[in-house]
Coordinates of C-alpha atoms in Angstrom, one line a residue:
M1 CA -6.5 -6.7 -24.0
V2 CA -2.7 -6.3 -24.2
R3 CA -0.9 -9.6 -24.9
N4 CA 2.0 -10.6 -22.8
Q5 CA 1.1 -7.9 -20.2
I6 CA 0.5 -8.7 -16.6
D7 CA -1.4 -6.2 -14.4
I8 CA -0.6 -6.5 -10.7
I9 CA -3.0 -4.9 -8.2
T10 CA -1.7 -4.5 -4.6
M11 CA -4.2 -4.3 -1.7
G12 CA -3.3 -3.4 1.9
C13 CA 0.1 -2.6 3.3
S14 CA 3.5 -1.8 2.1
K15 CA 4.7 -5.3 3.1
N16 CA 2.4 -6.6 0.4
L17 CA 3.8 -4.0 -2.0
V18 CA 7.3 -5.4 -1.6
D19 CA 6.0 -8.9 -2.5
S20 CA 4.3 -7.5 -5.6
E21 CA 7.6 -5.8 -6.6
L22 CA 9.5 -9.0 -6.3
L23 CA 7.0 -10.8 -8.4
M24 CA 7.0 -8.1 -11.1
K25 CA 10.8 -8.4 -11.5
Q26 CA 10.4 -12.1 -12.0
F27 CA 7.7 -11.6 -14.6
E28 CA 9.8 -9.1 -16.5
A29 CA 12.8 -11.4 -16.4
N30 CA 10.6 -14.0 -18.1
G31 CA 9.6 -11.6 -20.9
F32 CA 6.3 -10.2 -19.6
T33 CA 5.5 -6.5 -19.5
C34 CA 4.1 -5.5 -16.1
K35 CA 1.8 -2.7 -14.9
H36 CA 1.0 -1.9 -11.3
D37 CA -2.3 -0.7 -9.9
S38 CA -3.8 0.4 -13.2
K39 CA -7.3 2.0 -12.7
R40 CA -8.5 -0.2 -15.6
P41 CA -6.3 -3.3 -16.0
N42 CA -6.1 -4.4 -19.6
G43 CA -3.3 -7.0 -19.5
E44 CA -4.2 -10.6 -20.6
I45 CA -3.2 -11.7 -17.0
V46 CA -4.2 -9.9 -13.8
V47 CA -2.8 -10.8 -10.4
V48 CA -4.5 -9.4 -7.2
N49 CA -2.3 -9.3 -4.1
T50 CA -4.9 -9.2 -1.3
C51 CA -5.1 -7.9 2.2
G52 CA -6.9 -9.9 5.0
F53 CA -6.2 -7.8 8.1
I54 CA -9.6 -6.4 9.1
N55 CA -13.2 -6.6 7.7
D56 CA -13.0 -3.5 5.6
A57 CA -9.7 -4.6 3.9
K58 CA -11.2 -8.1 3.3
E59 CA -14.3 -6.6 1.8
E60 CA -12.2 -4.3 -0.5
S61 CA -10.1 -7.3 -1.7
I62 CA -13.2 -9.4 -2.4
N63 CA -14.9 -6.6 -4.3
T64 CA -11.8 -6.1 -6.4
I65 CA -11.6 -9.8 -7.2
L66 CA -15.4 -9.9 -8.2
E67 CA -14.9 -6.9 -10.5
L68 CA -12.0 -8.6 -12.2
A69 CA -13.9 -11.9 -12.4
Q70 CA -16.6 -10.0 -14.3
A71 CA -14.0 -8.5 -16.6
K72 CA -12.7 -12.0 -17.3
Q73 CA -16.3 -13.2 -18.1
E74 CA -16.6 -10.3 -20.5
G75 CA -13.4 -11.2 -22.3
R76 CA -11.5 -8.0 -21.2
I77 CA -8.8 -10.1 -19.5
S78 CA -7.8 -13.7 -20.1
K79 CA -6.6 -15.1 -16.8
L80 CA -7.1 -14.0 -13.2
F81 CA -4.9 -15.0 -10.2
V82 CA -5.1 -14.1 -6.5
M83 CA -2.4 -14.2 -3.9
G84 CA -1.6 -12.6 -0.6
C85 CA -3.0 -12.5 3.0
L86 CA -6.7 -13.0 2.2
S87 CA -6.1 -16.1 0.1
Q88 CA -3.5 -17.4 2.6
R89 CA -6.2 -17.5 5.2
Y90 CA -9.4 -18.3 3.2
Q91 CA -8.2 -20.1 0.0
Q92 CA -10.8 -22.9 0.2
Q93 CA -13.7 -20.5 0.9
L94 CA -12.6 -18.2 -1.9
E95 CA -12.3 -21.1 -4.4
K96 CA -16.0 -21.9 -3.8
L97 CA -17.1 -18.2 -3.6
I98 CA -15.3 -17.0 -6.7
P99 CA -14.5 -20.0 -9.0
E100 CA -13.8 -17.7 -11.9
V101 CA -10.3 -17.1 -10.5
D102 CA -7.9 -19.4 -12.4
K103 CA -5.9 -20.2 -9.2
Y104 CA -5.4 -18.9 -5.7
Y105 CA -2.0 -18.6 -4.0
G106 CA -1.1 -17.8 -0.4
K107 CA 1.3 -15.2 0.9
F108 CA 4.4 -17.4 0.6
N109 CA 4.0 -19.7 -2.4
Y110 CA 3.1 -17.0 -5.0
K111 CA 6.3 -17.7 -7.1
Q112 CA 4.6 -21.0 -8.0
L113 CA 2.6 -18.8 -10.4
L114 CA 5.7 -18.5 -12.6
Y115 CA 5.8 -22.3 -13.1
D116 CA 2.0 -22.5 -13.6
L117 CA 2.5 -20.0 -16.5
G118 CA 5.2 -22.2 -18.0
K119 CA 8.0 -20.1 -16.7
A120 CA 10.6 -20.4 -14.0
E121 CA 12.2 -18.3 -11.3
V122 CA 15.2 -16.4 -12.6
K123 CA 17.8 -16.9 -9.9
E124 CA 19.8 -13.9 -10.9
C125 CA 16.8 -11.7 -10.0
S126 CA 16.1 -13.4 -6.7
G127 CA 15.5 -10.6 -4.1
V128 CA 15.5 -7.9 -6.8
R129 CA 12.4 -5.7 -7.2
H130 CA 10.7 -3.6 -9.8
L131 CA 10.1 -0.5 -7.7
T132 CA 6.6 0.9 -8.0
T133 CA 7.4 3.9 -5.7
P134 CA 9.1 7.1 -7.0
R135 CA 12.7 6.4 -7.8
H136 CA 14.1 8.1 -4.8
Y137 CA 12.5 6.0 -2.0
A138 CA 11.7 2.4 -1.3
Y139 CA 10.2 0.2 1.3
L140 CA 12.6 -2.3 2.9
K141 CA 11.1 -5.3 4.6
I142 CA 13.4 -6.8 7.2
S143 CA 11.3 -9.6 8.5
E144 CA 8.0 -11.5 8.1
G145 CA 5.5 -12.8 10.6
C146 CA 4.9 -12.0 14.3
D147 CA 5.2 -13.8 17.6
R148 CA 3.2 -11.3 19.7
H149 CA -0.3 -12.8 19.5
C150 CA -2.3 -9.8 20.6
A151 CA -5.9 -10.8 21.3
Y152 CA -7.5 -9.0 18.4
C153 CA -4.9 -9.6 15.7
A154 CA -5.1 -12.2 12.9
I155 CA -1.6 -11.4 11.5
P156 CA 0.2 -14.3 13.2
I157 CA -2.5 -16.6 11.9
I158 CA -1.8 -15.4 8.4
T159 CA 1.9 -14.9 8.4
G160 CA 3.2 -17.4 11.0
K161 CA 6.1 -16.9 13.3
H162 CA 8.6 -14.0 13.1
V163 CA 11.4 -14.7 10.7
S164 CA 14.2 -12.1 10.4
R165 CA 16.1 -11.7 7.1
P166 CA 19.8 -12.1 7.4
M167 CA 21.5 -8.7 8.0
N168 CA 24.0 -9.1 5.2
E169 CA 21.1 -9.8 2.8
I170 CA 19.3 -6.6 3.9
L171 CA 22.5 -4.5 3.6
D172 CA 23.2 -5.9 0.1
E173 CA 19.7 -4.9 -0.9
V174 CA 20.2 -1.4 0.5
R175 CA 23.5 -1.0 -1.5
R176 CA 21.8 -2.3 -4.6
L177 CA 18.9 0.1 -4.3
V178 CA 21.2 3.0 -3.6
S179 CA 23.0 2.2 -6.9
Q180 CA 19.6 2.5 -8.6
G181 CA 19.0 6.0 -7.2
V182 CA 17.1 5.2 -3.9
K183 CA 18.0 7.8 -1.2
E184 CA 15.3 7.1 1.4
F185 CA 14.3 3.9 3.0
Q186 CA 11.0 3.1 4.8
V187 CA 12.0 0.2 7.1
I188 CA 9.0 -2.1 7.6
A189 CA 8.1 -5.3 9.4
Q190 CA 5.2 -6.8 11.3
E191 CA 7.2 -6.1 14.4
L192 CA 10.3 -4.0 13.8
T193 CA 11.8 -4.2 17.3
Y194 CA 11.8 -8.0 17.4
Y195 CA 14.3 -8.2 14.6
G196 CA 17.0 -10.8 15.4
I197 CA 15.3 -12.5 18.3
D198 CA 14.7 -15.6 16.2
I199 CA 18.4 -15.7 15.0
D200 CA 20.2 -15.6 18.4
G201 CA 17.7 -14.5 21.0
H202 CA 18.8 -10.8 20.9
Q203 CA 17.3 -7.7 19.4
H204 CA 19.5 -6.4 16.6
I205 CA 17.4 -3.6 15.2
A206 CA 19.8 -0.9 16.5
E207 CA 22.8 -2.7 14.9
L208 CA 21.0 -3.1 11.6
V209 CA 19.8 0.5 11.4
E210 CA 23.3 1.7 12.3
A211 CA 24.8 -0.4 9.6
M212 CA 22.3 0.9 7.1
A213 CA 23.1 4.5 8.1
D214 CA 26.7 3.9 7.3
V215 CA 26.0 2.9 3.7
P216 CA 27.1 5.7 1.4
G217 CA 24.2 7.4 -0.4
V218 CA 21.6 6.6 2.3
K219 CA 20.0 10.0 2.9
W220 CA 17.0 9.0 5.1
I221 CA 15.9 6.0 7.1
R222 CA 12.5 5.9 8.6
L223 CA 11.2 3.2 11.0
H224 CA 7.8 1.6 11.0
Y225 CA 5.8 -0.7 13.2
A226 CA 7.7 -0.9 16.4
Y227 CA 6.2 -2.6 19.5
P228 CA 6.2 -1.0 23.0
T229 CA 7.0 -4.1 25.0
H230 CA 10.8 -4.6 25.7
F231 CA 11.6 -1.7 23.5
P232 CA 15.3 -1.7 22.5
Y233 CA 16.4 1.7 23.8
E234 CA 19.8 1.3 22.1
L235 CA 17.9 2.2 18.9
L236 CA 17.4 5.7 20.4
R237 CA 21.1 6.3 20.5
V238 CA 21.4 5.4 16.8
M239 CA 18.5 7.8 16.0
R240 CA 20.2 10.5 18.0
E241 CA 23.7 10.0 16.6
K242 CA 23.1 9.2 13.0
H243 CA 22.0 12.2 11.0
N244 CA 20.3 10.1 8.3
V245 CA 18.1 8.2 10.7
C246 CA 14.9 10.2 10.8
R247 CA 13.5 11.4 14.1
Y248 CA 10.4 9.4 13.4
L249 CA 9.0 6.3 14.9
D250 CA 5.8 4.4 14.0
I251 CA 4.8 2.5 17.2
A252 CA 1.2 1.1 17.5
L253 CA 0.0 1.5 21.1
Q254 CA -3.7 0.5 20.7
H255 CA -4.9 1.7 24.1
I256 CA -3.8 3.1 27.5
S257 CA -6.1 1.8 30.2
D258 CA -4.6 -1.2 32.1
H259 CA -8.0 -2.9 31.8
M260 CA -7.9 -2.8 28.0
L261 CA -4.1 -3.5 27.6
T262 CA -4.5 -6.6 29.7
A263 CA -7.6 -7.8 27.8
M264 CA -5.8 -7.1 24.5
R265 CA -2.8 -9.2 25.7
R266 CA -0.4 -6.4 25.0
H267 CA 2.0 -7.3 27.9
V268 CA 2.6 -3.6 28.7
T269 CA 1.0 -1.3 31.4
K270 CA -0.2 2.2 31.3
A271 CA 2.7 3.4 33.5
E272 CA 5.2 1.6 31.2
T273 CA 3.6 3.2 28.1
Y274 CA 3.9 6.7 29.6
E275 CA 7.5 6.1 30.6
L276 CA 8.3 4.8 27.1
I277 CA 6.9 8.0 25.5
R278 CA 8.9 10.1 28.0
R279 CA 12.1 8.4 27.1
L280 CA 11.5 8.6 23.4
R281 CA 11.0 12.3 23.6
D282 CA 13.8 12.9 26.1
E283 CA 16.4 10.8 24.3
V284 CA 15.6 11.9 20.7
P285 CA 14.6 15.6 21.0
G286 CA 12.1 16.6 18.3
I287 CA 11.1 13.1 17.5
H288 CA 7.7 12.7 15.8
L289 CA 5.7 9.7 16.9
R290 CA 3.1 8.0 14.8
T291 CA 0.7 5.6 16.6
T292 CA -2.5 3.6 16.0
L293 CA -5.2 3.3 18.6
M294 CA -8.3 1.1 18.9
V295 CA -11.8 1.9 20.2
G296 CA -14.6 -0.4 21.0
F297 CA -12.6 -3.5 22.0
P298 CA -14.8 -6.0 23.9
G299 CA -15.4 -4.7 27.5
E300 CA -14.3 -1.1 26.8
T301 CA -16.1 1.1 29.2
E302 CA -16.7 4.8 29.1
A303 CA -14.0 5.2 31.8
D304 CA -11.5 3.2 29.6
F305 CA -12.3 5.5 26.6
N306 CA -11.9 8.6 28.8
E307 CA -8.5 7.4 29.8
L308 CA -7.7 7.0 26.1
M309 CA -8.8 10.6 25.4
E310 CA -6.7 11.9 28.2
F311 CA -3.7 9.9 26.9
V312 CA -4.0 11.5 23.5
R313 CA -4.3 15.0 25.1
V314 CA -1.1 14.4 27.2
A315 CA 1.0 12.5 24.7
R316 CA 0.2 14.9 21.8
F317 CA 1.1 12.5 19.0
E318 CA 2.4 14.2 15.9
R319 CA 0.7 11.5 13.8
M320 CA -2.1 9.2 14.9
G321 CA -4.6 6.9 13.3
A322 CA -7.4 5.0 14.9
F323 CA -9.9 2.3 14.1
A324 CA -12.9 0.6 15.6
Y325 CA -12.5 -3.0 16.8
S326 CA -13.9 -5.7 14.4
E327 CA -14.0 -9.3 15.5
E328 CA -11.7 -11.6 13.6
E329 CA -12.4 -15.4 13.7
D330 CA -9.8 -17.6 15.3
T331 CA -8.2 -14.8 17.3
Y332 CA -8.1 -14.9 21.0
S333 CA -10.8 -12.1 21.4
G334 CA -12.9 -13.7 18.7
I335 CA -12.9 -17.0 20.6
H336 CA -13.0 -15.8 24.2
Y337 CA -14.7 -12.4 24.2
T338 CA -18.1 -11.1 23.2
D339 CA -18.1 -8.1 20.8
D340 CA -20.3 -6.1 23.2
V341 CA -19.7 -2.5 22.3
P342 CA -22.5 -1.4 20.0
A343 CA -21.4 -0.2 16.5
E344 CA -22.9 3.3 17.1
V345 CA -20.9 3.6 20.3
K346 CA -17.7 2.5 18.5
Q347 CA -18.2 5.1 15.8
A348 CA -19.0 7.9 18.2
R349 CA -15.8 7.1 20.2
L350 CA -13.8 6.9 17.0
D351 CA -15.1 10.3 15.8
K352 CA -14.5 11.9 19.1
L353 CA -10.9 10.6 19.3
M354 CA -10.0 11.7 15.8
A355 CA -11.6 15.1 16.3
L356 CA -9.3 15.6 19.3
Q357 CA -6.3 14.4 17.3
Q358 CA -7.2 16.7 14.3
N359 CA -6.9 19.7 16.6
I360 CA -3.6 18.5 18.1
S361 CA -2.2 17.8 14.6
A362 CA -3.2 21.3 13.4
E363 CA -1.5 22.9 16.4
I364 CA 1.7 20.9 15.9
E365 CA 1.9 21.7 12.2
A366 CA 1.3 25.4 12.9
E367 CA 4.3 25.4 15.3
K368 CA 6.5 24.7 12.2
V369 CA 5.6 28.0 10.6
G370 CA 8.8 30.2 10.3
S371 CA 11.2 27.3 10.6
V372 CA 13.5 26.1 7.8
M373 CA 13.2 22.3 7.1
Q374 CA 14.9 19.9 4.8
V375 CA 12.3 18.6 2.3
V376 CA 12.5 15.9 -0.4
I377 CA 10.3 16.5 -3.5
D378 CA 8.0 13.6 -4.4
R379 CA 6.1 14.9 -7.3
K380 CA 4.5 17.9 -9.0
E381 CA 0.8 18.5 -8.9
G382 CA -0.8 21.4 -10.6
D383 CA 0.7 24.6 -9.3
Y384 CA 2.7 22.9 -6.5
Y385 CA 5.7 20.7 -5.9
I386 CA 4.7 18.1 -3.2
G387 CA 7.4 17.2 -0.7
R388 CA 8.0 15.7 2.7
T389 CA 10.2 16.4 5.7
E390 CA 12.0 13.7 7.8
F391 CA 8.8 13.7 9.9
C392 CA 6.6 12.5 7.1
S393 CA 6.2 9.0 5.7
P394 CA 4.8 8.7 2.2
E395 CA 1.0 8.5 1.6
V396 CA 0.0 8.7 5.3
D397 CA 1.5 11.9 6.7
P398 CA 1.2 15.6 6.1
E399 CA 3.0 17.0 3.0
V400 CA 4.8 20.2 2.1
L401 CA 3.4 22.2 -0.7
I402 CA 5.8 24.5 -2.5
P403 CA 4.7 26.9 -5.3
A404 CA 5.9 25.7 -8.7
H405 CA 6.1 29.1 -10.3
D406 CA 9.0 30.3 -8.2
R407 CA 11.7 28.0 -9.6
A408 CA 12.1 24.5 -11.1
L409 CA 12.7 21.7 -8.6
R410 CA 13.8 18.1 -9.3
V411 CA 11.8 15.2 -8.0
G412 CA 14.0 13.2 -5.6
N413 CA 16.2 16.1 -4.6
F414 CA 16.4 17.6 -1.2
Y415 CA 15.9 21.4 -0.5
Q416 CA 15.9 23.7 2.4
V417 CA 12.4 25.1 2.7
K418 CA 11.0 27.9 4.9
I419 CA 7.6 27.0 6.2
T420 CA 5.2 30.0 5.5
H421 CA 1.9 28.7 6.7
S422 CA -0.1 25.6 7.6
E423 CA -3.5 24.0 7.3
E424 CA -5.0 21.1 9.2
F425 CA -3.0 18.5 7.5
D426 CA -0.4 20.1 5.2
I427 CA 2.1 22.9 5.4
Y428 CA 3.3 25.3 2.8
G429 CA 6.8 26.7 2.2
I430 CA 9.3 28.3 -0.2
V431 CA 12.7 27.1 -1.1
Q432 CA 15.6 29.1 0.4

């Protein structure tokens, strides 16, 4: 056990990661040493930042807490604290289930932990983060919460209503991170395109991204978690005109049949979805779309699923993830619908959908062979440098492998790379 060391373990999404980074900076300003996501935490204090989005994520968070509770009982750590989405939603149940935890915090009151340890928030470090990502990129959270209330989703229950950060505060953070060496920004929110609505009733995401793009030193901006309803098309002009706004958009669509979209309370139609994709591709040539789809939602028929398969064939998403519906208590579907699609049918549909996408992804990556692309280097692994193009977000998208024996490359630098061949998920290249 290392005295005065705090181990922070982050579960779930990059939005949680930003919260962990903010807390780490406060701990360090109070004299602690911090480690993040250690495989075997050995600090005297451990903080688990939990995820509570779907059953698998909740189970993973609970298992992690139980393992650390055992470590505390064995004397390998001294104190154990839990924060984040799971404890925001289930604090009372968790206190009864795992009483070995010293204290549970929610998603928004975690700074109280500083005071409970006899410390205080250091105002000079407010909004400042200890980055856990490679030095050249960072996640940038521009809002919290969501007003959409899709039938299956517990996020509004956990995070509350949408709250946009002030634009000047976000731009100040961008400038500060650039001064620390950050070149690439992954812009994240529960609902990116809603930014600004709560401030003055208007969408300001295009204005924000354009202002970010004008900050000297910003090399790439990549946009995550847009929503299809009332999409702000002015954003496409910014993506087209600003060379440092990546031609990449993460937009969860969930389904395509009108039957399912209505049941899911998505407030968009099949026709509108196809038109949205057409405009995205027409107005931003070469754009790479990442989406998430769901199978097995209550009432999904074989006809609904076949529509979804055809949608994937036609849309040819460059990046796609999918998951099977799992019922969440207190959501609209959990209250009003019966989870009537058998588990084996959900899994079969999921497997079929992902097999189709795997073939599409392989074809799209193969089309890049022979082209020259700008690549940022993230790390070196064995005989290869590992990088990404503007079309690839960290950790979730295909990577570019460049032989390390040819020449020395610097992590965080950008190079022109000729793509030589591809595999199902990754591509290979040589620096020009």
